[in-house]
Coordinates of C-alpha atoms and ligand atoms in Angstrom, one line a residue:
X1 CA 32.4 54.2 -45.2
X2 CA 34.1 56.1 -42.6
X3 CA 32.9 59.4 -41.3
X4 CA 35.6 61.5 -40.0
X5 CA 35.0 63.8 -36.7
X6 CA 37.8 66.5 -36.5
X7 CA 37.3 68.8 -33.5
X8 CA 34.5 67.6 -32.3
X9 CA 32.2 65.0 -31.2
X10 CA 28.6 65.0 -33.1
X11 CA 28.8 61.4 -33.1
X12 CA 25.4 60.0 -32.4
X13 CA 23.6 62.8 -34.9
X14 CA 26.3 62.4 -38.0
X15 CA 26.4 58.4 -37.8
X16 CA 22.8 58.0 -37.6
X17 CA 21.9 60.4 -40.4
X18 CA 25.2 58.6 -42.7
X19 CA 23.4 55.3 -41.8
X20 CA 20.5 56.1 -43.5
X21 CA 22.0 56.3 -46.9
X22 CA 24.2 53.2 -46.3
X23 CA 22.6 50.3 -46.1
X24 CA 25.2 48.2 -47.9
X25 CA 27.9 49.1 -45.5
X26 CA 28.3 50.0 -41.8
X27 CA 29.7 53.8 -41.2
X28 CA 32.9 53.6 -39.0
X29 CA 33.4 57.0 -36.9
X30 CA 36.8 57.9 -36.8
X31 CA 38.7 60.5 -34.9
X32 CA 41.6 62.3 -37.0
X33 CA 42.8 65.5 -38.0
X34 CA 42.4 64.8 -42.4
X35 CA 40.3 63.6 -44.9
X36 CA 41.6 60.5 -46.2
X37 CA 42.4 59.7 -49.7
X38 CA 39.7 57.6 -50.5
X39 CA 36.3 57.6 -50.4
X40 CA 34.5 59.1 -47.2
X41 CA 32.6 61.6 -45.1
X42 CA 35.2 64.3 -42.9
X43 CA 33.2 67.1 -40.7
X44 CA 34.9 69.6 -38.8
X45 CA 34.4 71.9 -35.8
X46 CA 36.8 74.8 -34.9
X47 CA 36.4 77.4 -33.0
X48 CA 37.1 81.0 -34.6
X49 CA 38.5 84.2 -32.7
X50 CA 35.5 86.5 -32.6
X51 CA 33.2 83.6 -31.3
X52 CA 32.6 82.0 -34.1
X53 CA 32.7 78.4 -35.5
X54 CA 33.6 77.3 -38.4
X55 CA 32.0 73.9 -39.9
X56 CA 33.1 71.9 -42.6
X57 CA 31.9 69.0 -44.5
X58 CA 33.3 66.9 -47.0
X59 CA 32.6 63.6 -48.8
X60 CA 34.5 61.6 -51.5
X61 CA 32.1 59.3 -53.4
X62 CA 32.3 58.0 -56.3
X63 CA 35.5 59.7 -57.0
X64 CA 33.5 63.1 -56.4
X65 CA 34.7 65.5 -54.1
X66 CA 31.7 67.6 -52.4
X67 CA 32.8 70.5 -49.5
X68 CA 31.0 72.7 -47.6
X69 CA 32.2 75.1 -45.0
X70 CA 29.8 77.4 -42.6
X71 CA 30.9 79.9 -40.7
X72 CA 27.9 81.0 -37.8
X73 CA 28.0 82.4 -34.3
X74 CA 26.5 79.7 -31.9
X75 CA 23.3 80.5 -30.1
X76 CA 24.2 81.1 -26.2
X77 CA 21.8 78.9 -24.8
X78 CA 22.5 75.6 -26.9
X79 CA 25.7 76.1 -28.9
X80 CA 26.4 72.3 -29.5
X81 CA 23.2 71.7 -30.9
X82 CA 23.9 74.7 -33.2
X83 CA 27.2 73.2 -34.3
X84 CA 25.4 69.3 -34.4
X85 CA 22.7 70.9 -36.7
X86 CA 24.7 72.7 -39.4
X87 CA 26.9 69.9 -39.9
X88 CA 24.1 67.5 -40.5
X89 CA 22.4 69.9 -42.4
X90 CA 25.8 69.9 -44.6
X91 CA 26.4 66.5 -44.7
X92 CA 22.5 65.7 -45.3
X93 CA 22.5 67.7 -48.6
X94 CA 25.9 66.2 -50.1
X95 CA 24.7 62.6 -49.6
X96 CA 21.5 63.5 -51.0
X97 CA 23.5 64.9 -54.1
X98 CA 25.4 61.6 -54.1
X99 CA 23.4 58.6 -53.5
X100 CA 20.2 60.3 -55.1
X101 CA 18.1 59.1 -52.3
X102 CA 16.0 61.8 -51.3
X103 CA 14.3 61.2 -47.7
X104 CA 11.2 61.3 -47.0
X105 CA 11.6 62.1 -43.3
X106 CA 14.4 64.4 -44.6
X107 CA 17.3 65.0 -41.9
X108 CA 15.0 63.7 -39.4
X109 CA 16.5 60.5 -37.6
X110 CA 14.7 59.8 -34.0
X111 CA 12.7 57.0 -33.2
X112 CA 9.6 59.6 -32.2
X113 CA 9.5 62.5 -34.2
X114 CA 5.9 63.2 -33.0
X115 CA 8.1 63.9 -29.8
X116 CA 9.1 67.2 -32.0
X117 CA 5.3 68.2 -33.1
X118 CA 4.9 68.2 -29.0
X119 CA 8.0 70.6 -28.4
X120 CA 7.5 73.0 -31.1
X121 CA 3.8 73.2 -30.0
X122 CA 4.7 74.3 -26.1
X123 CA 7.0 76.5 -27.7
X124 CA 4.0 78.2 -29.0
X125 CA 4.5 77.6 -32.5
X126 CA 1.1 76.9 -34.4
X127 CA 0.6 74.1 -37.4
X128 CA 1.6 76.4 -40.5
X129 CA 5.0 77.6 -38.6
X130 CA 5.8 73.8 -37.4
X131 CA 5.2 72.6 -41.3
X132 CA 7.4 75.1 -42.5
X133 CA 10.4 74.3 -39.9
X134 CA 10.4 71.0 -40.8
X135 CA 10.2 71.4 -44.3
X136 CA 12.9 74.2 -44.5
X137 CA 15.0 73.3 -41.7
X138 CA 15.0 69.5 -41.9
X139 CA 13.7 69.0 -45.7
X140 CA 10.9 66.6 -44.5
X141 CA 8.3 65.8 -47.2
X142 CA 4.4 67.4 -47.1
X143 CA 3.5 64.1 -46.6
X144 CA 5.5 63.1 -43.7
X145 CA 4.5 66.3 -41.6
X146 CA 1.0 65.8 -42.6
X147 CA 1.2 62.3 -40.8
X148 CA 3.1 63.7 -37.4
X149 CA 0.1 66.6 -37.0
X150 CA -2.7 64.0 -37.1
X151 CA -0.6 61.4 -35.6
X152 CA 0.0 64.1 -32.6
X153 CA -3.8 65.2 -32.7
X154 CA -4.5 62.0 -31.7
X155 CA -2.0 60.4 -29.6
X156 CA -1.8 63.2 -27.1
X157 CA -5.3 62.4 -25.9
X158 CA -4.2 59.3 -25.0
X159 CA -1.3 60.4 -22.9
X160 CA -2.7 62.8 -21.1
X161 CA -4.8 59.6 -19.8
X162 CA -1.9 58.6 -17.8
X163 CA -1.7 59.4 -14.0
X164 CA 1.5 59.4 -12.1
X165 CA 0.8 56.4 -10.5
X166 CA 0.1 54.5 -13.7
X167 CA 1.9 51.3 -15.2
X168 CA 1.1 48.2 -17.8
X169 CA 1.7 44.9 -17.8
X170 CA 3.4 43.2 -20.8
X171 CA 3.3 39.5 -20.6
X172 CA 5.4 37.4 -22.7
X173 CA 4.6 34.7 -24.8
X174 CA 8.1 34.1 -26.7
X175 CA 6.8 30.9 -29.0
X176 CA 5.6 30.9 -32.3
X177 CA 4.1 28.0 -34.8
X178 CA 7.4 29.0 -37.0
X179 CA 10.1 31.3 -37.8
X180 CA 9.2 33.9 -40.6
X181 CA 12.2 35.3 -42.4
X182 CA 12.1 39.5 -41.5
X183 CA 11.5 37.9 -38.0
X184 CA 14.7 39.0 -35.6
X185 CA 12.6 38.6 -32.3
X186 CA 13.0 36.1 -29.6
X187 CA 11.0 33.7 -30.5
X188 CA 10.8 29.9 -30.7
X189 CA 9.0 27.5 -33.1
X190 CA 6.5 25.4 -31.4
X191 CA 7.9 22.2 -33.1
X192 CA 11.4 22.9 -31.1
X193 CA 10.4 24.2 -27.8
X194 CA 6.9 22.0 -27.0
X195 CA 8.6 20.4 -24.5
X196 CA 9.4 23.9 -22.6
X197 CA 6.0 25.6 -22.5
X198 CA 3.9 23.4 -19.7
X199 CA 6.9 24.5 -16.9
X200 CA 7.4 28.1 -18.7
X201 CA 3.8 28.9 -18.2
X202 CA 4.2 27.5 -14.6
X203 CA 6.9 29.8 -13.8
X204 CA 5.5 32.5 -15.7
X205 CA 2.3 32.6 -13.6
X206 CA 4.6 32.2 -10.4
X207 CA 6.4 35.7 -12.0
X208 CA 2.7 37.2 -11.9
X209 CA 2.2 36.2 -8.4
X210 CA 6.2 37.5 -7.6
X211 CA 5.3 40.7 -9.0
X212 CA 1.9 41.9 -8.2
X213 CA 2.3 42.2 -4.1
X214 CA 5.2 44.2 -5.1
X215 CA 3.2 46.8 -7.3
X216 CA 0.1 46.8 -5.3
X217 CA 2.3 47.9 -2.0
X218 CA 3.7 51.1 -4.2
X219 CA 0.0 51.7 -4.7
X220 CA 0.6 51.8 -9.0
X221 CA -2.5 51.3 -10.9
X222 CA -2.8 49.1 -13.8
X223 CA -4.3 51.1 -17.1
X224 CA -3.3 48.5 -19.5
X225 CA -2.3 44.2 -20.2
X226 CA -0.8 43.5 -23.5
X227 CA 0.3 39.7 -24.3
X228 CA 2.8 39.9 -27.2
X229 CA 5.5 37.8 -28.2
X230 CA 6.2 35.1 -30.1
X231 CA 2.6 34.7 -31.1
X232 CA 0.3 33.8 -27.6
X233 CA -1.8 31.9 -28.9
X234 CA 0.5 29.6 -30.3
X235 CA 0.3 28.1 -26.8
X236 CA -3.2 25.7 -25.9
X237 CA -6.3 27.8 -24.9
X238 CA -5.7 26.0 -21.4
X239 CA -2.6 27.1 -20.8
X240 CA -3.4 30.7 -22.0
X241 CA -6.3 30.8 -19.7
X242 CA -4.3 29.7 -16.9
X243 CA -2.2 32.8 -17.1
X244 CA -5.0 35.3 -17.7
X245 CA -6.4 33.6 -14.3
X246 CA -3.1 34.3 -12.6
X247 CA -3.6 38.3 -13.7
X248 CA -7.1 38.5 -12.6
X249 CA -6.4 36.8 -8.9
X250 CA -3.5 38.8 -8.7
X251 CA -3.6 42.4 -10.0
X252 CA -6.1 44.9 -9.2
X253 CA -8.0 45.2 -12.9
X254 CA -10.7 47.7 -11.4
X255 CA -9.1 50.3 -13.4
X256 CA -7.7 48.5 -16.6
X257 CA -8.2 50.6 -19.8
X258 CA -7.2 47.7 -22.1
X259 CA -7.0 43.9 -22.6
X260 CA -4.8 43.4 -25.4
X261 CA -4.3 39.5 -26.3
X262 CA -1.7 39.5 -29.8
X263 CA -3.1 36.4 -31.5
X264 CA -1.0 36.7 -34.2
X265 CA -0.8 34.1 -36.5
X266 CA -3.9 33.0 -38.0
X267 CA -3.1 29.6 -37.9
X268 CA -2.9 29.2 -34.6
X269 CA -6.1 31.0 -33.7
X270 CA -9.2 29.0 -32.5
X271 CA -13.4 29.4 -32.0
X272 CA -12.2 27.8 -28.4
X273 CA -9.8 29.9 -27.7
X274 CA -10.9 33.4 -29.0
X275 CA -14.5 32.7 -26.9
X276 CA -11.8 32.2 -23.5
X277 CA -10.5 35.8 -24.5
X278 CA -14.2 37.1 -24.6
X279 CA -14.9 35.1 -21.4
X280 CA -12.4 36.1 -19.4
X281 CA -12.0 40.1 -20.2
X282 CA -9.7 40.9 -23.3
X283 CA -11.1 43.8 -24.8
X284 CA -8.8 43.8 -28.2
X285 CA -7.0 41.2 -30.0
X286 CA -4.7 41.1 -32.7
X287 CA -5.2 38.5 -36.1
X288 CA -1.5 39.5 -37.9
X289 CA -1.8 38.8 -41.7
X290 CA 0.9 40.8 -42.8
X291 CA -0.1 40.2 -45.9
X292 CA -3.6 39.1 -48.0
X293 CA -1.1 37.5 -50.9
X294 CA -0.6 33.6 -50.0
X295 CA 2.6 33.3 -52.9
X296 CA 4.5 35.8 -50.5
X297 CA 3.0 34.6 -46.9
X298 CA 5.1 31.3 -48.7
X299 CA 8.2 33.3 -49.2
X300 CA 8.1 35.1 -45.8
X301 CA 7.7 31.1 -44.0
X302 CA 4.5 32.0 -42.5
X303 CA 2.8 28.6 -43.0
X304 CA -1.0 30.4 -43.3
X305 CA -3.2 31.3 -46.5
X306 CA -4.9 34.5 -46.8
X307 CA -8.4 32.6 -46.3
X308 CA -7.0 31.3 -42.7
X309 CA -6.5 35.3 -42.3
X310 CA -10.5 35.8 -42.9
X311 CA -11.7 33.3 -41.1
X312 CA -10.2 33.9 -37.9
X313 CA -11.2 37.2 -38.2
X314 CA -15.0 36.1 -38.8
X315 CA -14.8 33.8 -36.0
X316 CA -12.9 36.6 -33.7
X317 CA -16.3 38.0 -34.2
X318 CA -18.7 35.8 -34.0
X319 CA -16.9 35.0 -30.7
X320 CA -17.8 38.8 -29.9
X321 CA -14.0 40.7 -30.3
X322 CA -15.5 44.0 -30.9
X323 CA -12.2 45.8 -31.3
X324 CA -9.6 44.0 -33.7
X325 CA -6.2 45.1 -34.8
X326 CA -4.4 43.5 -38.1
X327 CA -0.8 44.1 -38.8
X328 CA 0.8 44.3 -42.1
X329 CA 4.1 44.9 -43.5
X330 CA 5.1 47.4 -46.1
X331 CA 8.5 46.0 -48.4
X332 CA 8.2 42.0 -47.9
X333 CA 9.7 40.2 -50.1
X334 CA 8.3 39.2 -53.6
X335 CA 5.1 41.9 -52.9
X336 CA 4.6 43.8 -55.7
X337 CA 3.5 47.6 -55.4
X338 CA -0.2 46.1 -57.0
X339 CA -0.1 43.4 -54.9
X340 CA 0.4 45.3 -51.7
X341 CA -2.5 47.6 -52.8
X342 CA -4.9 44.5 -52.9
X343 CA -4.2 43.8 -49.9
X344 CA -4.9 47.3 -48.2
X345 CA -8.1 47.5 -50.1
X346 CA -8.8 43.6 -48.8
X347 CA -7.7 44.7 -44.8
X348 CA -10.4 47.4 -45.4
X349 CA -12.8 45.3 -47.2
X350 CA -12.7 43.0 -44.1
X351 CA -13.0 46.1 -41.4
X352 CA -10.9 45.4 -38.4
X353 CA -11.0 48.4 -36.2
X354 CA -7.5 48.9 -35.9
X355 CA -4.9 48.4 -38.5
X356 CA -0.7 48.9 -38.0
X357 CA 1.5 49.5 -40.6
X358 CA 4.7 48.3 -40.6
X359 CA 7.4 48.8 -42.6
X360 CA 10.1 46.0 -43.4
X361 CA 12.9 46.4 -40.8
X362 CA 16.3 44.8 -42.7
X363 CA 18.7 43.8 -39.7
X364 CA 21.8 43.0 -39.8
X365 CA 21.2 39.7 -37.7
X366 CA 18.4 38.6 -39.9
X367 CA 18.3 36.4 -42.5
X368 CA 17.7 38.8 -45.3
X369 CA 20.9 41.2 -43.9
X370 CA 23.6 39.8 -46.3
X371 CA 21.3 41.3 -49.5
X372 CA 20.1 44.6 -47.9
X373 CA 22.0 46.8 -50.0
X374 CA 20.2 45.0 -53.4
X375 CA 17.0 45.1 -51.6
X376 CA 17.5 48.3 -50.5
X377 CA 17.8 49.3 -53.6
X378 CA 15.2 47.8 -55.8
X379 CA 12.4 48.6 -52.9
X380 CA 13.3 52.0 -52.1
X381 CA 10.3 53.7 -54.1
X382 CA 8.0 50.8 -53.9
X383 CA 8.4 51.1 -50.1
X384 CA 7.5 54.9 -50.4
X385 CA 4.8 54.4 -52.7
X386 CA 3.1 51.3 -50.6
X387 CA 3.0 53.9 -47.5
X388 CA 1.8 56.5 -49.6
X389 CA -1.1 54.6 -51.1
X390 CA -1.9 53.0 -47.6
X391 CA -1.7 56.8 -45.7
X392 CA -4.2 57.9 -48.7
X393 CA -6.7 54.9 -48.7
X394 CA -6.4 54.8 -44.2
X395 CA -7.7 58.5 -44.1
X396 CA -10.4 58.2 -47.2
X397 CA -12.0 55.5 -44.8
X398 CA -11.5 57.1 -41.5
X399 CA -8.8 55.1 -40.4
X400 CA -7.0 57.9 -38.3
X401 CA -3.1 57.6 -37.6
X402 CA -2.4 57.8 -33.2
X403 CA 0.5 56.2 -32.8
X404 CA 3.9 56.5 -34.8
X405 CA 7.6 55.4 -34.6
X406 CA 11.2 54.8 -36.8
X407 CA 12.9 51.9 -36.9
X408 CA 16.8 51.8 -37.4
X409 CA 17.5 50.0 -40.4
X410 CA 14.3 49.8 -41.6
X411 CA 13.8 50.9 -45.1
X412 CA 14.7 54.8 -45.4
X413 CA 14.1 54.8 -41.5
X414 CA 10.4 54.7 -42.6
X415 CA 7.9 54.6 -40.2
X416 CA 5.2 52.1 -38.2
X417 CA 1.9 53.3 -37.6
X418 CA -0.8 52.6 -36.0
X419 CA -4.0 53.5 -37.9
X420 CA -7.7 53.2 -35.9
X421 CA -11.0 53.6 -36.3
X422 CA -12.6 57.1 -34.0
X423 CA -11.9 55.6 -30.3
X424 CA -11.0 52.5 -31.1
X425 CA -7.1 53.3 -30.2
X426 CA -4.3 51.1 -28.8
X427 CA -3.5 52.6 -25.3
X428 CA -0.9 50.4 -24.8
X429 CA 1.0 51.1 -27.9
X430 CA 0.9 54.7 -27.1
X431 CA 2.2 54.1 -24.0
X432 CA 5.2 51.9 -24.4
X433 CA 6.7 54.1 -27.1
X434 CA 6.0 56.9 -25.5
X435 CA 7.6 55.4 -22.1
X436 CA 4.7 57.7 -20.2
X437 CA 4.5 55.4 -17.4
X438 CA 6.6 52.1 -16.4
X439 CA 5.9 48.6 -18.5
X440 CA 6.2 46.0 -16.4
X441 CA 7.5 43.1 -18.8
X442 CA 7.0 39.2 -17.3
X443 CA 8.2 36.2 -19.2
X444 CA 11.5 35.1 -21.4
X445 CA 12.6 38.4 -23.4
X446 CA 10.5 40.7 -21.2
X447 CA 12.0 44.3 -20.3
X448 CA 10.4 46.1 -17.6
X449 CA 11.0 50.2 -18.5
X450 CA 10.7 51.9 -15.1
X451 CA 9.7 55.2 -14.8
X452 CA 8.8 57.0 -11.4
X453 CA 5.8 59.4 -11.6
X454 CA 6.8 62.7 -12.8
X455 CA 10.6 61.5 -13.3
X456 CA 12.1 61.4 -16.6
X457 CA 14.7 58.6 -15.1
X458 CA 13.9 55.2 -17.4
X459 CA 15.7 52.7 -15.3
X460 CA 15.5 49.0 -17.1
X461 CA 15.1 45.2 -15.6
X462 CA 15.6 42.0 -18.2
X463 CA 14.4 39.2 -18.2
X464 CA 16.4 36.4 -19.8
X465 CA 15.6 36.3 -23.5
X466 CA 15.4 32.3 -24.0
X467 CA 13.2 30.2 -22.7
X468 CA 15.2 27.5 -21.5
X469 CA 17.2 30.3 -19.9
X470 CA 14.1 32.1 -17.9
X471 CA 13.3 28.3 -17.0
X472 CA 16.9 27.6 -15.8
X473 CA 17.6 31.2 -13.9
X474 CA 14.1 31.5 -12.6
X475 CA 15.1 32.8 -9.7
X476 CA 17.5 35.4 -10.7
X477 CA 14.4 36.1 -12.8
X478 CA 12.7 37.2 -9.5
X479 CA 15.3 38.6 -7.8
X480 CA 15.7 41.1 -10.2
X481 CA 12.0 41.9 -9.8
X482 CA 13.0 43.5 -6.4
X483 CA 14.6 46.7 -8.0
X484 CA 10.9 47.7 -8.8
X485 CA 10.3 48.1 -5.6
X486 CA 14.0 49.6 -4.6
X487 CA 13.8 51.9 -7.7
X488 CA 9.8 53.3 -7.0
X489 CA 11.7 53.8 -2.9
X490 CA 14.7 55.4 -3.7
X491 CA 14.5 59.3 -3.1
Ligands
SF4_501 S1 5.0 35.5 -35.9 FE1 6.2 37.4 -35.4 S2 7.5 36.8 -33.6 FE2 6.7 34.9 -34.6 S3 8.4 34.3 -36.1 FE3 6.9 35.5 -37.2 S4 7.6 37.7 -37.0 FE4 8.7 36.5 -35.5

């Protein structure tokens, strides 16, 4: 589909919203002065004698023609965002009228609209005239802005934790027992990259050593460790241990808020090694369903049952994890609306403190891309209804949302959440989507998000994504570990 821009350059705004309606195609921005003859999107900016605008917006679809023209004075202070707004707000309504897909988040397309809840409240605006903006201005559902109040309620508590001198530590673990078939991270199966782990843990604990003299002379203060990957404990308990080690000898933990350890995968969680996470500090863990029905875990290629699921969580604690997260996924593949039910009722039944919602991100690089417009399709208000019934059942037993994001390309641009029990929160969670304070990302596919106190500057350092890559460019690995310290110096 291609989306013409004449006069202006709303690019960003106008492709992301357009994206959300096609997921078959890819929108192409064009710059020229017509519509063309067959099917697609023009918008138009020109700039009228008596300081006005005018705004047009046309789409051919389906051998429809839809047009729209608005003709406004620009408010002083921000007239681009004036101009940005009305055309989206044109072109939202005609592809609603076209495709038929109403969206739940209406016109809404960034990554953190809780960012917005924020805004509108230091503008002094209270809850009643926040829901009404949103529903009026940007057509987002009851529902939706229901979720971004409590979501905000809650999250902001956990921000205003922060101090200037604050950072976490993210520590990679980028292998996994096998490749499930949403999955578009870096990740390795085990049965591919054995051989690699004994020399990357090596030189992932010589990273940790790299790195912590660097942090502890800028005088930064660790609130929060999160191991993600790949799944960590796809790795042996011994190996895992040796790295937490490596953390405790060499950061300053006296002020840690969090321990987060992301077991993951069920079937590669032990008695052995969940007692060394108890042992050695980790405050929260992570057993990752997904899902509670074993004919789809099958489909998805995660090679665990539903009764692995349960009794790692009852050994996580009998080994004495007092706070446990389990992550599921809204819109898998072959998961019926009922079935997806059962399993939110089961996640409850079973009581983990935390629980995160996630809904089926379709990628263009994964597997499943080819079919996304087919899925798209047939899932659209099975998605929406799994998130509706989950949101309900969550907040009938006290399962409160605090931390909340979009994905591109997920289904409808729906949403993740985190859901917790009262003060059982995910710190880190808040705080890496939030970018409040610099990550500090160590291992194969880690990126450290810098971010000087007070400063809104994000300034980024990557790690190499592969394994066999971090193992081979080590030292370029640490090398580049020396801009933390340039970028905390420079003026
Ligand atoms: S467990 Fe997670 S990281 Fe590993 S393959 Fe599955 S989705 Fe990807």
């Amino acid at each position: 589909m291609n989306l013409i821009l004449d006069g202006h350059s709303y690019k960003y705004e106008l492709e992301s919203l357009a994206n959300m309606f096609f997921h078959d195609q890819k929108v192409r921005v064009v710059a020229q002065k017509e519509m063309c003859e067959g099917e697609c999107i023009y918008t138009r900016s020109a700039s009228l004698p008596d300081g006005k605008v005018e705004l047009q917006v046309a789409t051919r679809m389906d051998g429809i023609l839809r047009e729209e023209t608005f003709q406004g004075v620009p408010d002083e202070k921000d007239p681009e965002r004036f101009c940005e707004y009305h055309l989206c707000r044109m072109l939202y309504t005609q592809l609603t009228e076209a495709t038929g897909i109403l969206l739940a988040w209406g016109m809404l397309t960034g990554v953190r609209p809780v960012r917005l809840i924020y805004r509108y409240r230091e503008r002094g605006m209270d809850d009643a005239q926040i829901r009404e903006h949103l529903n009026r201005d940007y057509f987002v559902s009851d529902e939706k802005i229901d979720l971004l109040l409590r979501t905000a309620n809650k999250e902001k508590g956990i921000l205003d934790l922060s101090r200037p001198e604050s950072f976490s530590l993210y520590i990679s673990i980028p292998f996994c027992p096998s490749r499930c078939n949403y999955c578009s991270f870096v990740s390795h199966s085990i049965e591919r990259a054995k051989k690699l782990i004994p020399e990357y843990v090596t030189l992932l604990i010589r990273e940790i050593q790299y790195v912590a003299p660097i942090v502890k002379g800028l005088g930064l203060r660790l609130e929060t460790v999160y191991f993600g990957g790949g799944t960590p404990t796809a790795i042996s308990s011994d190996q895992l241990e040796a790295i937490i080690r490596a953390i405790e000898e060499n950061f300053d933990l006296s002020h840690l808020r969090e321990y987060t350890v992301e077991a993951g995968r069920p079937d590669t969680i032990t008695i052995q090694k969940l007692e060394m996470l108890k042992r050695r500090g980790v405050t929260r863990i992570s057993i990752n369903p997904q899902t509670m029905n074993d004919a789809v875990l099958e489909q998805i290629g995660r090679r665990h049952t539903t009764a692995q699921t349960i009794e790692a969580f009852e050994m996580a604690r009998k080994a004495g994890h007092q706070n446990i997260n389990m992550d599921l996924i809204a819109g898998l593949t072959g998961d019926s609306l009922e079935s997806f039910c059962r399993t939110i009722d089961q996640v409850i039944g079973i009581g983990p403190e935390n629980i995160t919602l996630h809904t089926l991100s379709v990628k263009r690089s994964s597997r499943l891309g080819q079919h996304a417009k087919e899925f798209y399709l047939q899932e659209h208000q099975r998605v929406t209804d799994m998130l509706s019934y989950a949101g309900q059942r969550f907040q009938q037993e006290a399962y409160l949302p605090y931390y909340l994001y979009r994905q591109k390309n997920t289904m409808e641009n729906l949403e993740n959440v985190g859901y917790c029990k009262e003060g059982m929160e995910g710190y880190y969670n808040v705080y890496i989507m939030d970018e409040t304070h610099s990550i500090i990302a160590l291992g194969a596919g880690g990126v450290s998000k810098l971010r000087k106190p007070g400063g809104t500057l994000l300034h980024r350092i990557f790690n190499y994504k592969y394994p066999y890559e971090y193992i081979e460019r080590f030292e370029t690995v640490l090398q580049r570990k020396n801009e933390i310290a340039r970028f905390y110096e420079e003026p």
